[in-house]
Amino acid sequence: IKHEALVHSLRDEVIYRATVGRSLQESSNIYRFRLSAVEQLAQAFARFAFYDQRLFFVLFDMARQRVREFLQKVESAGEGNENSEQLPKLQIDAAKAVREASRGDTSVHDIPSGRGLTTLLSAFSKSRSDFHALLRWIPKQVMALQGQYSTSQLAVIFNSCTRLGIRNRPLYYELLGHSKLRIPQMRPA
């Protein structure tokens, strides 16, 4: 890294906004990172080979908080609906999300997606993050997406989960079920 001072300053800013600034997130958006920003920050620090475990734990905690907020929004929207049992947990219409983003709707940046999850997983696996909470959280998020990821994202999920040492048979059986359906799309390396 040419500019280590800059990277250290960015790390300190992220940690400050996520810890000390957490109490100020309600009053000002300047202290609040969207889920997409958390994904991009994790990937950027991993690409810089900056593997500070405190930083990656803070990024994981922010991602977990944004997903929890999204699920609470979905549940609260479903309570007013008579058919709330029919609402899927994380099924997102990607085309609708892109249309909303192009109209300026910023809430789509907090929607959990296969692309975002694979970005986080690859960053955490590169940084060798092995927090117990992370290793329990990942299988739940992958299974909640119910196969809503591309074939290349599926490969990244497999690779990242094995690099992190996640041992969860139901997760791998579900991933294998999705990969069997996509075998015709895959090409040999």
mmCIF file with all atom_site columns, C-alpha atoms in Angstrom:
data_model
loop_
_atom_site.group_PDB
_atom_site.id
_atom_site.type_symbol
_atom_site.label_atom_id
_atom_site.label_alt_id
_atom_site.label_comp_id
_atom_site.label_asym_id
_atom_site.label_entity_id
_atom_site.label_seq_id
_atom_site.pdbx_PDB_ins_code
_atom_site.Cartn_x
_atom_site.Cartn_y
_atom_site.Cartn_z
_atom_site.occupancy
_atom_site.B_iso_or_equiv
_atom_site.pdbx_formal_charge
_atom_site.auth_seq_id
_atom_site.auth_comp_id
_atom_site.auth_asym_id
_atom_site.auth_atom_id
_atom_site.pdbx_PDB_model_num
ATOM 1   C CA . ILE A 1 1   ? 0.000   0.000   0.000   1.00 0.00 ? 1   ILE A CA 1
ATOM 2   C CA . LYS A 1 2   ? 1.471   3.318   -1.048  1.00 0.00 ? 2   LYS A CA 1
ATOM 3   C CA . HIS A 1 3   ? -0.578  5.513   1.258   1.00 0.00 ? 3   HIS A CA 1
ATOM 4   C CA . GLU A 1 4   ? -0.850  3.581   4.504   1.00 0.00 ? 4   GLU A CA 1
ATOM 5   C CA . ALA A 1 5   ? -1.837  6.716   6.429   1.00 0.00 ? 5   ALA A CA 1
ATOM 6   C CA . LEU A 1 6   ? -4.887  7.155   4.192   1.00 0.00 ? 6   LEU A CA 1
ATOM 7   C CA . VAL A 1 7   ? -5.979  3.535   4.666   1.00 0.00 ? 7   VAL A CA 1
ATOM 8   C CA . HIS A 1 8   ? -5.503  3.808   8.433   1.00 0.00 ? 8   HIS A CA 1
ATOM 9   C CA . SER A 1 9   ? -7.556  7.024   8.465   1.00 0.00 ? 9   SER A CA 1
ATOM 10  C CA . LEU A 1 10  ? -10.337 5.330   6.481   1.00 0.00 ? 10  LEU A CA 1
ATOM 11  C CA . ARG A 1 11  ? -10.286 2.394   8.897   1.00 0.00 ? 11  ARG A CA 1
ATOM 12  C CA . ASP A 1 12  ? -10.519 4.741   11.885  1.00 0.00 ? 12  ASP A CA 1
ATOM 13  C CA . GLU A 1 13  ? -13.412 6.630   10.284  1.00 0.00 ? 13  GLU A CA 1
ATOM 14  C CA . VAL A 1 14  ? -15.365 3.432   9.584   1.00 0.00 ? 14  VAL A CA 1
ATOM 15  C CA . ILE A 1 15  ? -14.799 2.164   13.113  1.00 0.00 ? 15  ILE A CA 1
ATOM 16  C CA . TYR A 1 16  ? -15.786 5.536   14.598  1.00 0.00 ? 16  TYR A CA 1
ATOM 17  C CA . ARG A 1 17  ? -19.000 5.835   12.579  1.00 0.00 ? 17  ARG A CA 1
ATOM 18  C CA . ALA A 1 18  ? -19.997 2.272   13.374  1.00 0.00 ? 18  ALA A CA 1
ATOM 19  C CA . THR A 1 19  ? -19.258 2.391   17.104  1.00 0.00 ? 19  THR A CA 1
ATOM 20  C CA . VAL A 1 20  ? -19.314 5.894   18.570  1.00 0.00 ? 20  VAL A CA 1
ATOM 21  C CA . GLY A 1 21  ? -21.537 7.241   15.812  1.00 0.00 ? 21  GLY A CA 1
ATOM 22  C CA . ARG A 1 22  ? -24.090 4.448   16.249  1.00 0.00 ? 22  ARG A CA 1
ATOM 23  C CA . SER A 1 23  ? -25.993 6.518   18.806  1.00 0.00 ? 23  SER A CA 1
ATOM 24  C CA . LEU A 1 24  ? -26.141 9.387   16.297  1.00 0.00 ? 24  LEU A CA 1
ATOM 25  C CA . GLN A 1 25  ? -27.458 7.325   13.373  1.00 0.00 ? 25  GLN A CA 1
ATOM 26  C CA . GLU A 1 26  ? -31.056 8.186   14.172  1.00 0.00 ? 26  GLU A CA 1
ATOM 27  C CA . SER A 1 27  ? -30.451 11.933  14.042  1.00 0.00 ? 27  SER A CA 1
ATOM 28  C CA . SER A 1 28  ? -28.066 12.123  11.087  1.00 0.00 ? 28  SER A CA 1
ATOM 29  C CA . ASN A 1 29  ? -27.436 9.955   8.042   1.00 0.00 ? 29  ASN A CA 1
ATOM 30  C CA . ILE A 1 30  ? -23.776 10.956  8.022   1.00 0.00 ? 30  ILE A CA 1
ATOM 31  C CA . TYR A 1 31  ? -23.040 8.254   10.597  1.00 0.00 ? 31  TYR A CA 1
ATOM 32  C CA . ARG A 1 32  ? -25.078 5.580   8.838   1.00 0.00 ? 32  ARG A CA 1
ATOM 33  C CA . PHE A 1 33  ? -23.637 3.297   6.178   1.00 0.00 ? 33  PHE A CA 1
ATOM 34  C CA . ARG A 1 34  ? -26.046 1.614   3.799   1.00 0.00 ? 34  ARG A CA 1
ATOM 35  C CA . LEU A 1 35  ? -25.722 -2.113  3.245   1.00 0.00 ? 35  LEU A CA 1
ATOM 36  C CA . SER A 1 36  ? -24.243 -1.538  -0.211  1.00 0.00 ? 36  SER A CA 1
ATOM 37  C CA . ALA A 1 37  ? -21.631 0.801   1.288   1.00 0.00 ? 37  ALA A CA 1
ATOM 38  C CA . VAL A 1 38  ? -20.702 -1.799  3.913   1.00 0.00 ? 38  VAL A CA 1
ATOM 39  C CA . GLU A 1 39  ? -20.278 -4.386  1.142   1.00 0.00 ? 39  GLU A CA 1
ATOM 40  C CA . GLN A 1 40  ? -18.064 -2.047  -0.869  1.00 0.00 ? 40  GLN A CA 1
ATOM 41  C CA . LEU A 1 41  ? -15.969 -1.078  2.146   1.00 0.00 ? 41  LEU A CA 1
ATOM 42  C CA . ALA A 1 42  ? -15.376 -4.711  3.087   1.00 0.00 ? 42  ALA A CA 1
ATOM 43  C CA . GLN A 1 43  ? -14.350 -5.552  -0.465  1.00 0.00 ? 43  GLN A CA 1
ATOM 44  C CA . ALA A 1 44  ? -12.075 -2.506  -0.728  1.00 0.00 ? 44  ALA A CA 1
ATOM 45  C CA . PHE A 1 45  ? -10.218 -3.262  2.496   1.00 0.00 ? 45  PHE A CA 1
ATOM 46  C CA . ALA A 1 46  ? -9.847  -6.902  1.465   1.00 0.00 ? 46  ALA A CA 1
ATOM 47  C CA . ARG A 1 47  ? -8.437  -5.886  -1.925  1.00 0.00 ? 47  ARG A CA 1
ATOM 48  C CA . PHE A 1 48  ? -5.949  -3.608  -0.193  1.00 0.00 ? 48  PHE A CA 1
ATOM 49  C CA . ALA A 1 49  ? -4.928  -6.666  1.859   1.00 0.00 ? 49  ALA A CA 1
ATOM 50  C CA . PHE A 1 50  ? -5.723  -4.671  4.987   1.00 0.00 ? 50  PHE A CA 1
ATOM 51  C CA . TYR A 1 51  ? -6.828  -7.428  7.356   1.00 0.00 ? 51  TYR A CA 1
ATOM 52  C CA . ASP A 1 52  ? -7.581  -5.650  10.619  1.00 0.00 ? 52  ASP A CA 1
ATOM 53  C CA . GLN A 1 53  ? -9.922  -7.992  12.511  1.00 0.00 ? 53  GLN A CA 1
ATOM 54  C CA . ARG A 1 54  ? -11.484 -5.124  14.490  1.00 0.00 ? 54  ARG A CA 1
ATOM 55  C CA . LEU A 1 55  ? -12.428 -3.409  11.254  1.00 0.00 ? 55  LEU A CA 1
ATOM 56  C CA . PHE A 1 56  ? -13.902 -6.551  9.730   1.00 0.00 ? 56  PHE A CA 1
ATOM 57  C CA . PHE A 1 57  ? -15.881 -7.290  12.874  1.00 0.00 ? 57  PHE A CA 1
ATOM 58  C CA . VAL A 1 58  ? -17.319 -3.758  12.777  1.00 0.00 ? 58  VAL A CA 1
ATOM 59  C CA . LEU A 1 59  ? -18.201 -4.190  9.085   1.00 0.00 ? 59  LEU A CA 1
ATOM 60  C CA . PHE A 1 60  ? -19.846 -7.535  9.854   1.00 0.00 ? 60  PHE A CA 1
ATOM 61  C CA . ASP A 1 61  ? -21.800 -5.979  12.711  1.00 0.00 ? 61  ASP A CA 1
ATOM 62  C CA . MET A 1 62  ? -23.034 -3.154  10.454  1.00 0.00 ? 62  MET A CA 1
ATOM 63  C CA . ALA A 1 63  ? -24.073 -5.622  7.731   1.00 0.00 ? 63  ALA A CA 1
ATOM 64  C CA . ARG A 1 64  ? -25.923 -7.732  10.281  1.00 0.00 ? 64  ARG A CA 1
ATOM 65  C CA . GLN A 1 65  ? -27.674 -4.611  11.610  1.00 0.00 ? 65  GLN A CA 1
ATOM 66  C CA . ARG A 1 66  ? -28.776 -3.502  8.101   1.00 0.00 ? 66  ARG A CA 1
ATOM 67  C CA . VAL A 1 67  ? -30.152 -6.959  7.278   1.00 0.00 ? 67  VAL A CA 1
ATOM 68  C CA . ARG A 1 68  ? -32.003 -7.029  10.597  1.00 0.00 ? 68  ARG A CA 1
ATOM 69  C CA . GLU A 1 69  ? -33.516 -3.592  9.841   1.00 0.00 ? 69  GLU A CA 1
ATOM 70  C CA . PHE A 1 70  ? -34.596 -4.788  6.396   1.00 0.00 ? 70  PHE A CA 1
ATOM 71  C CA . LEU A 1 71  ? -36.268 -7.881  7.834   1.00 0.00 ? 71  LEU A CA 1
ATOM 72  C CA . GLN A 1 72  ? -38.077 -5.739  10.407  1.00 0.00 ? 72  GLN A CA 1
ATOM 73  C CA . LYS A 1 73  ? -39.393 -3.532  7.581   1.00 0.00 ? 73  LYS A CA 1
ATOM 74  C CA . VAL A 1 74  ? -40.617 -6.603  5.693   1.00 0.00 ? 74  VAL A CA 1
ATOM 75  C CA . GLU A 1 75  ? -42.287 -8.007  8.805   1.00 0.00 ? 75  GLU A CA 1
ATOM 76  C CA . SER A 1 76  ? -43.961 -4.708  9.669   1.00 0.00 ? 76  SER A CA 1
ATOM 77  C CA . ALA A 1 77  ? -45.229 -4.374  6.094   1.00 0.00 ? 77  ALA A CA 1
ATOM 78  C CA . GLY A 1 78  ? -46.534 -7.943  6.279   1.00 0.00 ? 78  GLY A CA 1
ATOM 79  C CA . GLU A 1 79  ? -48.428 -7.397  9.549   1.00 0.00 ? 79  GLU A CA 1
ATOM 80  C CA . GLY A 1 80  ? -50.878 -5.052  7.889   1.00 0.00 ? 80  GLY A CA 1
ATOM 81  C CA . ASN A 1 81  ? -51.380 -7.503  5.053   1.00 0.00 ? 81  ASN A CA 1
ATOM 82  C CA . GLU A 1 82  ? -53.872 -10.354 5.405   1.00 0.00 ? 82  GLU A CA 1
ATOM 83  C CA . ASN A 1 83  ? -51.640 -12.679 3.383   1.00 0.00 ? 83  ASN A CA 1
ATOM 84  C CA . SER A 1 84  ? -48.505 -12.048 5.445   1.00 0.00 ? 84  SER A CA 1
ATOM 85  C CA . GLU A 1 85  ? -47.650 -15.747 5.396   1.00 0.00 ? 85  GLU A CA 1
ATOM 86  C CA . GLN A 1 86  ? -47.265 -15.520 1.630   1.00 0.00 ? 86  GLN A CA 1
ATOM 87  C CA . LEU A 1 87  ? -44.603 -12.796 1.878   1.00 0.00 ? 87  LEU A CA 1
ATOM 88  C CA . PRO A 1 88  ? -41.192 -14.286 1.154   1.00 0.00 ? 88  PRO A CA 1
ATOM 89  C CA . LYS A 1 89  ? -38.407 -13.400 3.554   1.00 0.00 ? 89  LYS A CA 1
ATOM 90  C CA . LEU A 1 90  ? -35.760 -12.179 1.124   1.00 0.00 ? 90  LEU A CA 1
ATOM 91  C CA . GLN A 1 91  ? -37.204 -12.742 -2.324  1.00 0.00 ? 91  GLN A CA 1
ATOM 92  C CA . ILE A 1 92  ? -36.337 -9.608  -4.220  1.00 0.00 ? 92  ILE A CA 1
ATOM 93  C CA . ASP A 1 93  ? -37.329 -8.727  -7.766  1.00 0.00 ? 93  ASP A CA 1
ATOM 94  C CA . ALA A 1 94  ? -33.988 -7.536  -9.155  1.00 0.00 ? 94  ALA A CA 1
ATOM 95  C CA . ALA A 1 95  ? -35.558 -5.688  -12.097 1.00 0.00 ? 95  ALA A CA 1
ATOM 96  C CA . LYS A 1 96  ? -37.884 -3.791  -9.761  1.00 0.00 ? 96  LYS A CA 1
ATOM 97  C CA . ALA A 1 97  ? -34.972 -2.875  -7.488  1.00 0.00 ? 97  ALA A CA 1
ATOM 98  C CA . VAL A 1 98  ? -33.022 -1.480  -10.460 1.00 0.00 ? 98  VAL A CA 1
ATOM 99  C CA . ARG A 1 99  ? -36.060 0.547   -11.599 1.00 0.00 ? 99  ARG A CA 1
ATOM 100 C CA . GLU A 1 100 ? -36.527 1.961   -8.107  1.00 0.00 ? 100 GLU A CA 1
ATOM 101 C CA . ALA A 1 101 ? -32.840 2.844   -7.865  1.00 0.00 ? 101 ALA A CA 1
ATOM 102 C CA . SER A 1 102 ? -32.984 4.658   -11.194 1.00 0.00 ? 102 SER A CA 1
ATOM 103 C CA . ARG A 1 103 ? -35.925 6.713   -9.881  1.00 0.00 ? 103 ARG A CA 1
ATOM 104 C CA . GLY A 1 104 ? -33.856 7.784   -6.926  1.00 0.00 ? 104 GLY A CA 1
ATOM 105 C CA . ASP A 1 105 ? -35.303 5.423   -4.302  1.00 0.00 ? 105 ASP A CA 1
ATOM 106 C CA . THR A 1 106 ? -32.396 4.955   -1.909  1.00 0.00 ? 106 THR A CA 1
ATOM 107 C CA . SER A 1 107 ? -34.005 2.169   0.122   1.00 0.00 ? 107 SER A CA 1
ATOM 108 C CA . VAL A 1 108 ? -32.954 -0.394  -2.515  1.00 0.00 ? 108 VAL A CA 1
ATOM 109 C CA . HIS A 1 109 ? -29.368 -0.002  -1.306  1.00 0.00 ? 109 HIS A CA 1
ATOM 110 C CA . ASP A 1 110 ? -30.377 -1.782  1.907   1.00 0.00 ? 110 ASP A CA 1
ATOM 111 C CA . ILE A 1 111 ? -31.903 -4.832  0.231   1.00 0.00 ? 111 ILE A CA 1
ATOM 112 C CA . PRO A 1 112 ? -29.918 -8.022  0.866   1.00 0.00 ? 112 PRO A CA 1
ATOM 113 C CA . SER A 1 113 ? -28.982 -9.653  -2.422  1.00 0.00 ? 113 SER A CA 1
ATOM 114 C CA . GLY A 1 114 ? -26.887 -12.485 -3.758  1.00 0.00 ? 114 GLY A CA 1
ATOM 115 C CA . ARG A 1 115 ? -24.350 -10.053 -5.185  1.00 0.00 ? 115 ARG A CA 1
ATOM 116 C CA . GLY A 1 116 ? -24.012 -8.225  -1.895  1.00 0.00 ? 116 GLY A CA 1
ATOM 117 C CA . LEU A 1 117 ? -23.718 -11.404 0.131   1.00 0.00 ? 117 LEU A CA 1
ATOM 118 C CA . THR A 1 118 ? -21.023 -12.793 -2.161  1.00 0.00 ? 118 THR A CA 1
ATOM 119 C CA . THR A 1 119 ? -19.124 -9.506  -1.920  1.00 0.00 ? 119 THR A CA 1
ATOM 120 C CA . LEU A 1 120 ? -19.184 -9.711  1.871   1.00 0.00 ? 120 LEU A CA 1
ATOM 121 C CA . LEU A 1 121 ? -18.327 -13.414 1.919   1.00 0.00 ? 121 LEU A CA 1
ATOM 122 C CA . SER A 1 122 ? -15.344 -13.030 -0.385  1.00 0.00 ? 122 SER A CA 1
ATOM 123 C CA . ALA A 1 123 ? -14.037 -10.082 1.664   1.00 0.00 ? 123 ALA A CA 1
ATOM 124 C CA . PHE A 1 124 ? -14.434 -11.931 4.959   1.00 0.00 ? 124 PHE A CA 1
ATOM 125 C CA . SER A 1 125 ? -12.770 -15.048 3.577   1.00 0.00 ? 125 SER A CA 1
ATOM 126 C CA . LYS A 1 126 ? -9.841  -13.037 2.203   1.00 0.00 ? 126 LYS A CA 1
ATOM 127 C CA . SER A 1 127 ? -9.394  -11.359 5.580   1.00 0.00 ? 127 SER A CA 1
ATOM 128 C CA . ARG A 1 128 ? -9.539  -14.756 7.339   1.00 0.00 ? 128 ARG A CA 1
ATOM 129 C CA . SER A 1 129 ? -12.294 -13.504 9.634   1.00 0.00 ? 129 SER A CA 1
ATOM 130 C CA . ASP A 1 130 ? -13.520 -16.327 11.790  1.00 0.00 ? 130 ASP A CA 1
ATOM 131 C CA . PHE A 1 131 ? -15.689 -14.710 14.442  1.00 0.00 ? 131 PHE A CA 1
ATOM 132 C CA . HIS A 1 132 ? -18.143 -17.178 15.922  1.00 0.00 ? 132 HIS A CA 1
ATOM 133 C CA . ALA A 1 133 ? -21.099 -14.870 15.205  1.00 0.00 ? 133 ALA A CA 1
ATOM 134 C CA . LEU A 1 134 ? -20.079 -14.542 11.545  1.00 0.00 ? 134 LEU A CA 1
ATOM 135 C CA . LEU A 1 135 ? -19.800 -18.283 11.088  1.00 0.00 ? 135 LEU A CA 1
ATOM 136 C CA . ARG A 1 136 ? -23.324 -18.730 12.493  1.00 0.00 ? 136 ARG A CA 1
ATOM 137 C CA . TRP A 1 137 ? -24.794 -15.781 10.539  1.00 0.00 ? 137 TRP A CA 1
ATOM 138 C CA . ILE A 1 138 ? -23.592 -16.725 7.047   1.00 0.00 ? 138 ILE A CA 1
ATOM 139 C CA . PRO A 1 139 ? -25.541 -19.997 6.642   1.00 0.00 ? 139 PRO A CA 1
ATOM 140 C CA . LYS A 1 140 ? -28.770 -18.294 7.715   1.00 0.00 ? 140 LYS A CA 1
ATOM 141 C CA . GLN A 1 141 ? -28.301 -15.518 5.149   1.00 0.00 ? 141 GLN A CA 1
ATOM 142 C CA . VAL A 1 142 ? -27.356 -17.855 2.306   1.00 0.00 ? 142 VAL A CA 1
ATOM 143 C CA . MET A 1 143 ? -30.344 -20.091 2.979   1.00 0.00 ? 143 MET A CA 1
ATOM 144 C CA . ALA A 1 144 ? -32.685 -17.093 3.332   1.00 0.00 ? 144 ALA A CA 1
ATOM 145 C CA . LEU A 1 145 ? -31.845 -15.995 -0.217  1.00 0.00 ? 145 LEU A CA 1
ATOM 146 C CA . GLN A 1 146 ? -33.407 -19.253 -1.472  1.00 0.00 ? 146 GLN A CA 1
ATOM 147 C CA . GLY A 1 147 ? -31.203 -19.546 -4.536  1.00 0.00 ? 147 GLY A CA 1
ATOM 148 C CA . GLN A 1 148 ? -31.445 -15.919 -5.636  1.00 0.00 ? 148 GLN A CA 1
ATOM 149 C CA . TYR A 1 149 ? -27.884 -15.656 -6.865  1.00 0.00 ? 149 TYR A CA 1
ATOM 150 C CA . SER A 1 150 ? -26.162 -16.260 -10.163 1.00 0.00 ? 150 SER A CA 1
ATOM 151 C CA . THR A 1 151 ? -24.072 -19.289 -11.001 1.00 0.00 ? 151 THR A CA 1
ATOM 152 C CA . SER A 1 152 ? -20.816 -17.384 -10.505 1.00 0.00 ? 152 SER A CA 1
ATOM 153 C CA . GLN A 1 153 ? -22.103 -16.052 -7.172  1.00 0.00 ? 153 GLN A CA 1
ATOM 154 C CA . LEU A 1 154 ? -22.926 -19.627 -6.178  1.00 0.00 ? 154 LEU A CA 1
ATOM 155 C CA . ALA A 1 155 ? -19.305 -20.583 -6.860  1.00 0.00 ? 155 ALA A CA 1
ATOM 156 C CA . VAL A 1 156 ? -18.074 -17.657 -4.747  1.00 0.00 ? 156 VAL A CA 1
ATOM 157 C CA . ILE A 1 157 ? -20.391 -18.715 -1.904  1.00 0.00 ? 157 ILE A CA 1
ATOM 158 C CA . PHE A 1 158 ? -19.020 -22.276 -2.024  1.00 0.00 ? 158 PHE A CA 1
ATOM 159 C CA . ASN A 1 159 ? -15.427 -21.047 -2.143  1.00 0.00 ? 159 ASN A CA 1
ATOM 160 C CA . SER A 1 160 ? -15.846 -18.487 0.636   1.00 0.00 ? 160 SER A CA 1
ATOM 161 C CA . CYS A 1 161 ? -17.697 -20.848 2.958   1.00 0.00 ? 161 CYS A CA 1
ATOM 162 C CA . THR A 1 162 ? -14.993 -23.490 2.617   1.00 0.00 ? 162 THR A CA 1
ATOM 163 C CA . ARG A 1 163 ? -12.207 -20.915 3.120   1.00 0.00 ? 163 ARG A CA 1
ATOM 164 C CA . LEU A 1 164 ? -13.947 -19.678 6.278   1.00 0.00 ? 164 LEU A CA 1
ATOM 165 C CA . GLY A 1 165 ? -14.315 -23.254 7.517   1.00 0.00 ? 165 GLY A CA 1
ATOM 166 C CA . ILE A 1 166 ? -18.098 -23.211 7.798   1.00 0.00 ? 166 ILE A CA 1
ATOM 167 C CA . ARG A 1 167 ? -19.414 -26.641 8.670   1.00 0.00 ? 167 ARG A CA 1
ATOM 168 C CA . ASN A 1 168 ? -23.144 -26.686 8.052   1.00 0.00 ? 168 ASN A CA 1
ATOM 169 C CA . ARG A 1 169 ? -24.564 -29.703 6.222   1.00 0.00 ? 169 ARG A CA 1
ATOM 170 C CA . PRO A 1 170 ? -28.008 -28.189 5.489   1.00 0.00 ? 170 PRO A CA 1
ATOM 171 C CA . LEU A 1 171 ? -26.308 -25.189 3.884   1.00 0.00 ? 171 LEU A CA 1
ATOM 172 C CA . TYR A 1 172 ? -24.141 -27.326 1.625   1.00 0.00 ? 172 TYR A CA 1
ATOM 173 C CA . TYR A 1 173 ? -27.061 -29.616 0.703   1.00 0.00 ? 173 TYR A CA 1
ATOM 174 C CA . GLU A 1 174 ? -29.114 -26.585 -0.311  1.00 0.00 ? 174 GLU A CA 1
ATOM 175 C CA . LEU A 1 175 ? -26.225 -25.147 -2.329  1.00 0.00 ? 175 LEU A CA 1
ATOM 176 C CA . LEU A 1 176 ? -25.725 -28.524 -4.024  1.00 0.00 ? 176 LEU A CA 1
ATOM 177 C CA . GLY A 1 177 ? -29.419 -28.621 -4.889  1.00 0.00 ? 177 GLY A CA 1
ATOM 178 C CA . HIS A 1 178 ? -29.152 -25.213 -6.559  1.00 0.00 ? 178 HIS A CA 1
ATOM 179 C CA . SER A 1 179 ? -25.921 -26.136 -8.321  1.00 0.00 ? 179 SER A CA 1
ATOM 180 C CA . LYS A 1 180 ? -27.367 -29.368 -9.765  1.00 0.00 ? 180 LYS A CA 1
ATOM 181 C CA . LEU A 1 181 ? -30.003 -27.303 -11.537 1.00 0.00 ? 181 LEU A CA 1
ATOM 182 C CA . ARG A 1 182 ? -27.306 -25.047 -12.997 1.00 0.00 ? 182 ARG A CA 1
ATOM 183 C CA . ILE A 1 183 ? -24.844 -27.672 -14.227 1.00 0.00 ? 183 ILE A CA 1
ATOM 184 C CA . PRO A 1 184 ? -25.680 -26.985 -17.901 1.00 0.00 ? 184 PRO A CA 1
ATOM 185 C CA . GLN A 1 185 ? -24.659 -23.329 -17.370 1.00 0.00 ? 185 GLN A CA 1
ATOM 186 C CA . MET A 1 186 ? -21.285 -24.192 -15.879 1.00 0.00 ? 186 MET A CA 1
ATOM 187 C CA . ARG A 1 187 ? -18.254 -24.705 -18.043 1.00 0.00 ? 187 ARG A CA 1
ATOM 188 C CA . PRO A 1 188 ? -15.245 -26.793 -17.079 1.00 0.00 ? 188 PRO A CA 1
ATOM 189 C CA . ALA A 1 189 ? -12.187 -24.857 -15.983 1.00 0.00 ? 189 ALA A CA 1
#
